[in-house]
Short mmCIF file of C-alpha atoms in Angstrom, two decimals:
data_model
loop_
_atom_site.label_atom_id
_atom_site.label_comp_id
_atom_site.label_asym_id
_atom_site.label_seq_id
_atom_site.Cartn_x
_atom_site.Cartn_y
_atom_site.Cartn_z
CA MET A 1 -10.69 -19.10 -13.97
CA THR A 2 -12.98 -16.53 -12.71
CA ASP A 3 -12.95 -12.75 -13.99
CA ALA A 4 -11.42 -12.07 -10.75
CA ASP A 5 -8.90 -14.77 -11.18
CA ILE A 6 -8.05 -13.32 -14.39
CA ARG A 7 -7.89 -9.89 -13.53
CA LYS A 8 -5.32 -10.66 -10.41
CA ALA A 9 -3.05 -12.69 -12.76
CA PHE A 10 -3.18 -9.59 -15.45
CA LEU A 11 -2.34 -7.20 -12.63
CA GLU A 12 0.35 -9.24 -11.13
CA GLU A 13 2.20 -9.59 -14.60
CA LEU A 14 1.78 -5.94 -15.35
CA THR A 15 3.00 -4.70 -12.04
CA GLN A 16 5.98 -7.15 -12.61
CA VAL A 17 6.59 -5.80 -16.03
CA ALA A 18 6.08 -2.08 -14.61
CA PRO A 19 6.99 -2.37 -10.82
CA ASP A 20 6.63 1.48 -10.49
CA ILE A 21 2.96 0.91 -11.25
CA GLU A 22 0.69 0.01 -8.46
CA PRO A 23 -1.91 -2.24 -9.04
CA ASP A 24 -4.61 0.06 -7.11
CA ASP A 25 -3.84 2.75 -9.73
CA VAL A 26 -4.80 0.77 -12.66
CA GLY A 27 -8.22 1.77 -13.84
CA ASP A 28 -10.38 -0.48 -16.00
CA ASP A 29 -10.12 1.35 -19.05
CA ASP A 30 -6.71 2.88 -18.32
CA HIS A 31 -4.69 2.39 -22.04
CA LEU A 32 -1.85 0.34 -21.24
CA GLN A 33 0.56 2.48 -23.46
CA ASP A 34 -1.43 5.90 -23.68
CA ASP A 35 -2.21 6.11 -19.88
CA LEU A 36 0.33 3.84 -18.18
CA GLU A 37 3.24 4.47 -20.57
CA LEU A 38 4.07 1.06 -21.26
CA ASP A 39 6.10 1.35 -24.46
CA SER A 40 6.60 -1.51 -26.91
CA MET A 41 9.47 -3.83 -25.08
CA ASP A 42 6.90 -3.52 -21.88
CA PHE A 43 3.92 -4.67 -23.73
CA LEU A 44 5.74 -7.52 -25.40
CA ASN A 45 7.23 -8.56 -22.17
CA LEU A 46 3.54 -8.68 -20.69
CA VAL A 47 2.34 -10.62 -23.51
CA THR A 48 5.26 -13.09 -23.03
CA ALA A 49 4.48 -13.33 -19.17
CA LEU A 50 0.83 -13.95 -19.89
CA HIS A 51 1.84 -16.64 -22.20
CA GLN A 52 3.68 -18.33 -19.60
CA ARG A 53 1.36 -17.91 -16.92
CA LEU A 54 -1.92 -18.45 -18.80
CA GLY A 55 -0.77 -20.38 -21.91
CA VAL A 56 -2.80 -17.92 -23.88
CA ASP A 57 -0.44 -17.14 -27.01
CA ILE A 58 -1.50 -13.60 -28.01
CA PRO A 59 -0.95 -12.88 -31.69
CA GLU A 60 0.28 -9.41 -32.29
CA SER A 61 -2.85 -8.77 -34.57
CA GLU A 62 -4.94 -9.17 -31.45
CA TYR A 63 -3.06 -6.75 -29.28
CA PRO A 64 -5.48 -4.05 -29.29
CA LYS A 65 -7.71 -6.69 -27.57
CA ILE A 66 -5.89 -6.38 -24.21
CA ALA A 67 -5.27 -2.75 -24.60
CA THR A 68 -6.98 -2.05 -21.20
CA LEU A 69 -7.75 -4.14 -17.96
CA ALA A 70 -11.16 -4.36 -18.98
CA LEU A 71 -10.67 -5.56 -22.37
CA ALA A 72 -7.92 -7.85 -21.30
CA VAL A 73 -10.23 -9.72 -19.08
CA VAL A 74 -12.78 -10.49 -21.57
CA TYR A 75 -10.23 -11.48 -24.27
CA LEU A 76 -8.36 -13.66 -21.96
CA LYS A 77 -11.40 -15.62 -20.48
CA GLY A 78 -12.51 -16.18 -23.93
CA ARG A 79 -9.20 -17.51 -25.09
CA ILE A 80 -9.00 -19.81 -21.71
CA SER A 81 -12.02 -21.44 -22.08
CA MET B 1 50.65 -2.54 -9.44
CA ALA B 2 47.74 -0.94 -11.09
CA VAL B 3 45.37 1.23 -9.31
CA PHE B 4 41.95 0.71 -10.16
CA ALA B 5 40.20 3.99 -10.05
CA MET B 6 36.62 5.27 -9.97
CA PRO B 7 35.43 5.46 -13.59
CA SER B 8 33.82 8.29 -15.23
CA LEU B 9 30.70 6.59 -16.48
CA GLY B 10 29.55 9.59 -18.79
CA ALA B 11 30.43 13.14 -19.82
CA ASP B 12 28.39 14.34 -16.86
CA MET B 13 29.80 12.18 -14.04
CA GLU B 14 31.76 13.75 -11.11
CA ALA B 15 31.55 11.22 -8.22
CA GLY B 16 29.96 7.94 -7.55
CA THR B 17 29.04 6.32 -4.28
CA LEU B 18 30.45 2.81 -3.47
CA VAL B 19 27.45 0.24 -2.52
CA GLU B 20 28.74 -3.15 -2.94
CA TRP B 21 32.21 -4.77 -3.35
CA MET B 22 32.24 -7.70 -5.65
CA ILE B 23 35.99 -9.07 -4.76
CA ASN B 24 38.01 -9.38 -1.87
CA PRO B 25 41.87 -9.01 -1.24
CA GLY B 26 43.64 -11.91 -2.79
CA ASP B 27 41.04 -12.70 -5.56
CA THR B 28 41.84 -12.97 -9.31
CA VAL B 29 40.26 -10.70 -11.70
CA ALA B 30 40.21 -10.78 -15.26
CA ARG B 31 39.40 -7.70 -17.62
CA GLY B 32 35.57 -7.21 -17.77
CA ASP B 33 34.81 -8.77 -14.33
CA VAL B 34 32.24 -6.99 -12.28
CA VAL B 35 34.27 -6.02 -9.19
CA ALA B 36 31.90 -3.24 -7.57
CA VAL B 37 28.76 -1.64 -7.70
CA VAL B 38 28.52 2.20 -7.68
CA GLU B 39 25.53 4.32 -7.15
CA THR B 40 25.39 7.33 -9.66
CA GLN B 41 22.81 9.80 -10.92
CA LYS B 42 22.10 7.28 -13.63
CA GLY B 43 21.41 4.53 -11.07
CA ALA B 44 23.74 1.69 -9.59
CA ILE B 45 26.10 0.75 -12.25
CA GLU B 46 28.31 -2.53 -12.17
CA ILE B 47 31.70 -1.32 -12.42
CA GLU B 48 33.88 -3.64 -14.62
CA CYS B 49 37.70 -4.19 -14.33
CA PHE B 50 40.13 -3.17 -16.79
CA GLU B 51 43.09 -5.04 -15.47
CA GLU B 52 43.83 -8.58 -14.78
CA GLY B 53 45.40 -9.78 -11.84
CA ILE B 54 45.29 -10.21 -7.82
CA VAL B 55 43.48 -8.02 -5.87
CA GLU B 56 45.87 -6.58 -3.41
CA THR B 57 44.02 -3.95 -1.35
CA LEU B 58 40.68 -2.54 -1.21
CA ASN B 59 40.99 1.37 -0.94
CA ALA B 60 37.42 2.55 -0.25
CA GLU B 61 34.40 1.22 1.98
CA ILE B 62 30.87 1.11 1.31
CA GLY B 63 29.12 4.26 1.46
CA ASP B 64 32.18 6.02 0.26
CA THR B 65 31.25 8.74 -2.26
CA LEU B 66 34.47 9.18 -4.41
CA ALA B 67 35.48 11.60 -7.07
CA VAL B 68 36.14 10.25 -10.64
CA GLY B 69 39.84 9.04 -10.48
CA ALA B 70 40.01 8.31 -6.75
CA PRO B 71 41.39 5.01 -6.12
CA LEU B 72 39.08 2.00 -5.24
CA ALA B 73 41.42 -0.84 -5.33
CA THR B 74 44.98 -2.09 -6.08
CA ILE B 75 45.54 -4.80 -8.55
CA ARG B 76 48.84 -6.73 -8.77
CA ALA B 77 49.51 -8.00 -12.57
CA PRO B 78 49.99 -11.88 -12.93
CA GLY B 79 53.72 -12.51 -11.72
CA GLU B 80 54.24 -9.25 -10.09
CA LYS B 81 55.75 -9.47 -6.96
CA VAL B 82 53.94 -8.71 -3.61
CA ALA B 83 55.06 -5.05 -2.55
CA PRO B 84 57.49 -5.74 0.06
CA THR B 85 56.52 -2.56 2.30
CA ALA B 86 52.94 -0.92 2.40
CA GLU B 87 51.60 0.27 -0.94
CA PRO B 88 52.69 4.06 -1.12
CA LYS B 89 49.62 5.97 -0.59
CA PRO B 90 47.86 6.75 -3.89
CA ASP B 91 48.94 10.18 -5.30
CA VAL B 92 45.51 11.69 -4.80
CA PRO B 93 44.80 14.33 -2.33
CA PRO B 94 41.96 13.54 0.06
CA PRO B 95 38.96 15.72 -0.64
CA THR B 96 38.74 18.19 2.04
CA ALA B 97 35.46 19.97 1.44
CA PRO B 98 34.09 21.54 4.21
CA ALA B 99 30.33 20.97 3.88
CA PRO B 100 29.20 18.77 6.69
CA VAL B 101 25.54 18.84 5.37
CA PRO B 102 24.63 15.41 4.17
CA THR B 103 22.75 16.59 0.81
CA ALA B 104 22.06 13.71 -1.75
CA PRO B 105 24.46 14.36 -4.29
CA ALA B 106 27.24 15.80 -2.54
CA PRO B 107 30.51 14.08 -2.43
CA THR B 108 31.29 12.31 1.02
CA VAL B 109 32.83 14.47 3.61
CA VAL B 110 36.03 13.44 4.61
CA PRO B 111 36.72 15.70 7.45
CA GLN B 112 40.24 17.50 7.83
CA ALA B 113 42.09 15.69 10.51
CA GLY B 114 42.02 17.71 13.73
CA GLU B 115 38.84 18.34 15.87
CA THR B 116 36.63 15.88 14.17
CA PRO B 117 36.48 12.60 15.83
CA LEU B 118 38.17 9.43 14.05
CA ALA B 119 35.55 7.29 12.44
CA SER B 120 35.47 5.02 9.14
CA PRO B 121 33.76 6.19 6.01
CA ALA B 122 30.92 3.79 6.49
CA ALA B 123 30.25 4.86 9.90
CA ARG B 124 30.31 8.84 8.96
CA VAL B 125 27.74 7.87 6.12
CA LEU B 126 25.17 6.14 8.49
CA ALA B 127 25.83 8.67 11.16
CA ALA B 128 24.96 11.53 8.64
CA GLU B 129 22.03 9.31 7.46
CA ARG B 130 20.65 9.11 11.20
CA GLY B 131 21.70 12.37 12.31
CA ILE B 132 24.03 10.86 14.84
CA ASP B 133 26.76 13.21 16.34
CA LEU B 134 30.07 11.05 15.70
CA ALA B 135 31.60 13.19 18.74
CA ALA B 136 28.80 11.74 21.30
CA LEU B 137 30.10 8.15 20.30
CA THR B 138 32.75 6.00 21.95
CA GLY B 139 34.67 4.57 19.28
CA THR B 140 35.93 0.87 19.70
CA GLY B 141 38.30 0.93 16.48
CA PRO B 142 42.07 1.77 16.47
CA GLY B 143 42.59 4.92 18.36
CA GLY B 144 39.00 4.96 19.56
CA ALA B 145 37.70 5.20 15.72
CA VAL B 146 34.18 4.99 15.56
CA LEU B 147 33.19 2.05 13.50
CA LEU B 148 29.96 1.00 11.65
CA ALA B 149 29.13 -1.12 14.18
CA ASP B 150 29.11 1.53 16.73
CA VAL B 151 26.81 3.78 14.83
CA GLU B 152 24.52 0.93 14.35
CA SER B 153 23.93 0.35 17.72
CA ALA B 154 23.66 4.17 18.83
CA PRO B 155 20.10 5.34 19.37
CA PHE B 156 18.63 7.66 16.71
CA GLU B 157 15.75 9.76 15.81
CA LYS B 158 13.43 8.42 12.96
CA ALA B 159 15.49 8.13 9.73
CA PRO B 160 14.94 10.87 7.20
CA VAL B 161 13.03 9.52 4.40
CA LYS B 162 14.38 9.30 0.86
CA SER B 163 13.03 10.91 -1.92
CA SER B 164 13.87 8.23 -4.42
CA ALA B 165 10.81 6.26 -6.00
CA LYS B 166 12.77 2.97 -5.94
CA PRO B 167 15.98 1.76 -4.90
CA GLY B 168 18.94 2.46 -7.51
CA LEU B 169 16.97 5.41 -9.70
CA ASP B 170 16.62 8.67 -8.07
CA MET B 171 14.73 10.45 -10.98
CA ALA B 172 15.78 13.83 -9.75
CA ALA B 173 19.20 13.34 -9.90
CA MET B 174 19.09 11.39 -13.29
CA ARG B 175 17.11 14.73 -14.55
CA THR B 176 20.28 16.65 -13.30
CA ALA B 177 22.61 14.55 -15.04
CA ILE B 178 20.42 14.39 -18.22
CA ALA B 179 20.35 18.42 -17.99
CA ASN B 180 24.20 18.69 -17.74
CA ALA B 181 24.87 16.55 -20.51
CA MET B 182 22.57 17.92 -22.90
CA ALA B 183 23.56 21.65 -22.01
CA ARG B 184 27.13 20.66 -22.92
CA SER B 185 26.19 19.16 -25.91
CA LYS B 186 24.40 22.17 -27.16
CA ARG B 187 27.10 24.48 -25.85
CA GLU B 188 30.05 22.58 -27.57
CA ILE B 189 28.74 20.43 -30.48
CA PRO B 190 27.66 22.32 -33.57
CA HIS B 191 24.69 20.16 -34.69
CA TYR B 192 23.33 19.94 -37.81
CA TYR B 193 20.10 17.90 -38.83
CA LEU B 194 18.70 15.90 -41.71
CA SER B 195 15.52 14.35 -42.08
CA GLN B 196 14.68 11.59 -44.46
CA THR B 197 10.92 9.77 -44.42
CA ILE B 198 11.65 6.02 -45.46
CA ASP B 199 9.12 3.39 -46.83
CA LEU B 200 8.86 0.85 -44.11
CA GLN B 201 6.39 -1.36 -45.58
CA ALA B 202 8.66 -4.14 -46.52
CA ALA B 203 9.86 -4.13 -42.91
CA THR B 204 6.47 -4.11 -41.40
CA ASP B 205 5.53 -6.82 -43.38
CA TRP B 206 8.41 -8.97 -42.80
CA LEU B 207 8.08 -8.34 -39.22
CA ALA B 208 4.44 -9.20 -38.88
CA ALA B 209 5.18 -12.24 -40.63
CA THR B 210 7.95 -13.39 -38.71
CA ASN B 211 6.20 -12.57 -35.24
CA ALA B 212 3.24 -14.39 -36.57
CA THR B 213 5.38 -17.92 -36.40
CA ARG B 214 6.81 -17.14 -33.03
CA THR B 215 5.75 -17.20 -29.39
CA PRO B 216 6.05 -13.75 -27.64
CA ASP B 217 9.44 -14.70 -25.91
CA THR B 218 11.21 -14.61 -29.33
CA ARG B 219 8.87 -12.02 -31.25
CA LEU B 220 11.13 -9.16 -32.35
CA LEU B 221 10.29 -5.32 -32.17
CA MET B 222 10.60 -2.80 -34.80
CA GLY B 223 13.09 -1.08 -32.44
CA ALA B 224 15.64 -3.63 -32.91
CA LEU B 225 15.33 -3.37 -36.73
CA PHE B 226 16.10 0.42 -36.46
CA VAL B 227 19.00 -0.25 -34.24
CA LYS B 228 20.65 -2.98 -36.67
CA ALA B 229 19.95 -0.73 -39.42
CA THR B 230 21.32 2.19 -37.89
CA ALA B 231 24.58 0.09 -36.78
CA LEU B 232 25.07 -1.20 -40.38
CA ALA B 233 24.81 2.34 -41.70
CA ALA B 234 27.22 3.55 -39.03
CA SER B 235 29.56 0.97 -40.16
CA GLN B 236 29.55 2.36 -43.75
CA VAL B 237 29.85 6.28 -42.76
CA PRO B 238 32.63 6.23 -40.12
CA GLN B 239 32.10 9.84 -39.63
CA MET B 240 28.91 9.28 -37.71
CA ASN B 241 30.57 6.83 -35.50
CA GLY B 242 32.91 7.51 -32.40
CA HIS B 243 33.90 9.83 -30.15
CA TYR B 244 35.21 13.65 -30.09
CA ASN B 245 37.32 14.76 -27.29
CA GLY B 246 40.19 17.36 -26.86
CA GLU B 247 42.16 15.84 -29.64
CA GLY B 248 39.42 15.85 -32.18
CA PHE B 249 37.47 12.82 -33.61
CA HIS B 250 38.30 9.22 -33.02
CA PRO B 251 36.34 6.95 -35.24
CA ALA B 252 35.33 3.72 -33.83
CA LYS B 253 35.98 0.28 -35.20
CA SER B 254 32.81 -1.29 -34.03
CA VAL B 255 29.48 0.02 -33.68
CA HIS B 256 28.33 0.35 -30.11
CA ALA B 257 24.58 1.60 -30.42
CA GLY B 258 23.31 3.44 -27.60
CA VAL B 259 19.67 2.61 -26.89
CA ALA B 260 17.89 5.37 -25.52
CA VAL B 261 15.38 3.94 -23.02
CA ALA B 262 12.86 6.46 -21.12
CA LEU B 263 12.17 5.80 -17.73
CA ARG B 264 8.87 6.40 -16.22
CA GLY B 265 9.27 9.25 -14.05
CA GLY B 266 11.18 11.56 -16.21
CA GLY B 267 14.30 9.57 -16.56
CA LEU B 268 16.29 8.46 -19.62
CA VAL B 269 19.47 6.48 -20.26
CA ALA B 270 21.19 5.32 -23.47
CA PRO B 271 23.29 2.00 -22.60
CA ALA B 272 25.33 0.73 -25.45
CA LEU B 273 24.58 -2.77 -27.36
CA HIS B 274 28.37 -3.92 -28.22
CA ASP B 275 28.86 -4.42 -31.58
CA ALA B 276 25.75 -4.21 -33.04
CA GLU B 277 26.42 -4.05 -36.72
CA THR B 278 27.57 -7.77 -36.43
CA LEU B 279 24.56 -9.26 -34.15
CA PRO B 280 22.32 -11.27 -35.91
CA LEU B 281 18.73 -9.72 -35.32
CA ASN B 282 17.31 -12.29 -32.89
CA THR B 283 20.64 -11.93 -30.87
CA LEU B 284 20.18 -8.10 -30.90
CA MET B 285 16.60 -8.66 -29.65
CA THR B 286 17.63 -10.58 -26.78
CA GLN B 287 20.42 -8.28 -25.92
CA MET B 288 18.03 -5.24 -26.18
CA ARG B 289 15.41 -6.90 -23.79
CA ASP B 290 18.11 -7.56 -21.46
CA LEU B 291 19.37 -4.03 -21.52
CA VAL B 292 16.14 -2.27 -21.29
CA ALA B 293 15.23 -4.50 -18.31
CA ARG B 294 18.48 -3.60 -16.56
CA ALA B 295 17.88 0.01 -17.38
CA ARG B 296 14.73 -0.13 -16.05
CA SER B 297 15.76 -1.81 -12.66
CA GLY B 298 18.94 0.38 -12.23
CA ARG B 299 21.45 -2.13 -13.16
CA LEU B 300 23.57 -1.37 -16.14
CA ARG B 301 27.43 -2.05 -16.35
CA SER B 302 30.03 0.62 -16.84
CA SER B 303 30.72 -0.21 -20.34
CA GLU B 304 27.35 0.14 -21.49
CA MET B 305 27.54 3.35 -20.00
CA THR B 306 30.52 4.79 -21.64
CA ASP B 307 31.26 2.61 -25.01
CA GLY B 308 28.32 3.92 -26.87
CA THR B 309 29.55 5.36 -30.45
CA ILE B 310 26.38 6.52 -31.91
CA THR B 311 22.84 6.59 -30.41
CA VAL B 312 19.43 5.45 -31.51
CA SER B 313 16.18 7.18 -30.06
CA ALA B 314 12.74 5.80 -31.11
CA MET B 315 9.55 7.40 -30.45
CA GLY B 316 7.72 3.90 -30.23
CA ASP B 317 4.59 2.69 -31.63
CA THR B 318 2.70 6.28 -31.37
CA GLY B 319 3.62 9.78 -30.83
CA ALA B 320 5.05 12.43 -32.97
CA ASP B 321 6.10 12.30 -36.75
CA ALA B 322 9.82 13.09 -36.18
CA MET B 323 12.39 13.72 -33.68
CA ALA B 324 15.30 15.98 -33.77
CA ALA B 325 17.39 14.51 -30.79
CA VAL B 326 20.41 16.01 -29.04
CA ILE B 327 23.81 14.45 -29.43
CA TYR B 328 25.21 12.40 -26.20
CA PRO B 329 28.90 13.75 -25.98
CA PRO B 330 31.49 12.59 -26.55
CA GLN B 331 29.40 10.97 -29.64
CA VAL B 332 28.97 12.55 -32.88
CA ALA B 333 25.48 11.47 -34.23
CA ILE B 334 22.21 10.24 -32.72
CA VAL B 335 19.31 9.12 -34.65
CA GLY B 336 15.63 10.04 -33.92
CA PHE B 337 13.08 7.51 -35.44
CA GLY B 338 9.34 9.50 -35.22
CA ALA B 339 6.42 7.01 -34.61
CA PRO B 340 5.59 4.88 -37.84
CA VAL B 341 2.80 6.07 -39.63
CA THR B 342 0.66 4.97 -42.75
CA ARG B 343 1.15 7.90 -45.67
CA PRO B 344 0.20 8.08 -48.91
CA TRP B 345 3.51 7.11 -51.07
CA ILE B 346 4.18 7.43 -54.60
CA ILE B 347 5.43 4.30 -56.33
CA GLY B 348 6.05 4.71 -60.09
CA ASP B 349 3.21 6.55 -61.10
CA THR B 350 0.48 5.42 -58.70
CA ILE B 351 -0.08 6.55 -55.17
CA ALA B 352 -0.18 3.64 -52.74
CA GLN B 353 -0.68 3.46 -48.76
CA ARG B 354 2.62 2.55 -47.16
CA MET B 355 3.67 2.60 -43.56
CA THR B 356 6.24 4.88 -42.98
CA VAL B 357 8.90 6.74 -40.72
CA THR B 358 10.40 9.58 -40.56
CA VAL B 359 14.23 9.39 -39.74
CA THR B 360 16.27 12.67 -38.53
CA LEU B 361 20.03 12.28 -37.92
CA SER B 362 21.55 15.12 -35.82
CA ALA B 363 25.16 15.09 -36.29
CA ASP B 364 28.17 16.99 -35.37
CA HIS B 365 29.24 19.67 -37.98
CA ARG B 366 33.02 19.46 -36.46
CA VAL B 367 33.27 15.99 -37.94
CA SER B 368 30.91 15.68 -40.86
CA ASP B 369 29.05 17.56 -43.21
CA GLY B 370 25.34 17.29 -44.97
CA ARG B 371 26.55 15.35 -47.73
CA ARG B 372 28.17 12.41 -45.36
CA GLY B 373 24.82 12.46 -43.47
CA ALA B 374 22.64 12.18 -46.28
CA LYS B 375 25.00 9.18 -47.29
CA PHE B 376 24.11 7.88 -43.89
CA LEU B 377 20.22 7.94 -43.97
CA ALA B 378 20.55 6.58 -47.74
CA ALA B 379 22.34 3.60 -46.17
CA LEU B 380 19.93 3.04 -43.44
CA ASP B 381 16.96 3.50 -45.64
CA ALA B 382 18.37 0.60 -47.89
CA ALA B 383 19.21 -1.55 -44.91
CA LEU B 384 15.21 -1.23 -44.08
CA GLN B 385 14.21 -2.17 -47.57
CA THR B 386 15.73 -5.75 -47.12
CA PRO B 387 14.71 -6.59 -43.49
CA GLU B 388 15.47 -10.22 -43.78
CA ALA B 389 19.07 -9.49 -44.52
CA LEU B 390 19.20 -7.46 -41.17
#
């Protein structure tokens, strides 16, 4: 998967979990919880969706590594390959 | 014969708009069946039936805005004979509000008989939405009444744009509902507040160890532990669990824990998790996930809106240290959990670094006093010290 593929997948799952967020409004460095106001339930739903879609099981201790879109793309790419 | 009426779905609800029937005349219904969907200030709510029997008539049409208590349907009890004559008209006077302007939350205007043209309620609603003058249409219904199809086929200017961010959730209306309920609470309920900072390290460690062995779909959240611990404490201190109405306090037999869910855009709902004190933690978590998802999409059930006996409101992972919340009438207590934070903690004669949470109980002084409240917080604290038993 390319960076663009991962980015697209992440944004699709994010906007599925939080339908009121527009993909275009998500900045690379927006913090999912502090800026986009995902709560712990939303975040868990996102982690669950990424597991189902990409096969990447993100342990709780590594949640900070997907705290922003930019961080998540780097982290998920490393885990997929 | 039972009249199934528009239920009150909260202290602040005056009317609801019927958006969907899930039943037809002749259908058999049982208690708890979802029979209709009603749009309220808190979003679209699935209305559950309180009767069992056979649906005799539907007395409201899609698009009707009906006051609480207005008849929606009649349901014939099992074994009851079909009424030989037409059902007597339900003993509810038709609303005669004269306001013809279709503002969003106003009850539907059923015009006084006389000068206004005959038209079905659904036709009126659509005509109001599209700005069509009913008198200018030729009705094809009985007596020349204008039907929905007549309005649908009539030319109209561009439909007014709705302000609602997404279907089912109008944040401005929800804000009004919250304002009314909270103002009533502060007007009528003499609140008292007790806070206790609780050692959360055991629960934090247990949760981390448990979740490390689970895939994301079965992981637990600290919020689920908070709800379960609150429910267990409420079952031990009945003065925190129930409803207060005109006749005084009615303790509840079970704990239906309201879970406060903040909605982006400024909304807040607290649907109930039924029998929370009896649910195994995994089941509670699954139900909470479902409840939050439906709260966000605006599709809660009527019993979830009205059955709550105590409410839990949690700040989440980050935020303020403590939260003194406002009781949701007719309940008598609400428990606010601040964001968990690592603090220096004295154990024996040493200082240790521990995860902690400050829990604040807001309770109704008409029903309980500080001594009872302290007992409740002690029970909650104790429950969180043995997370494996939750």
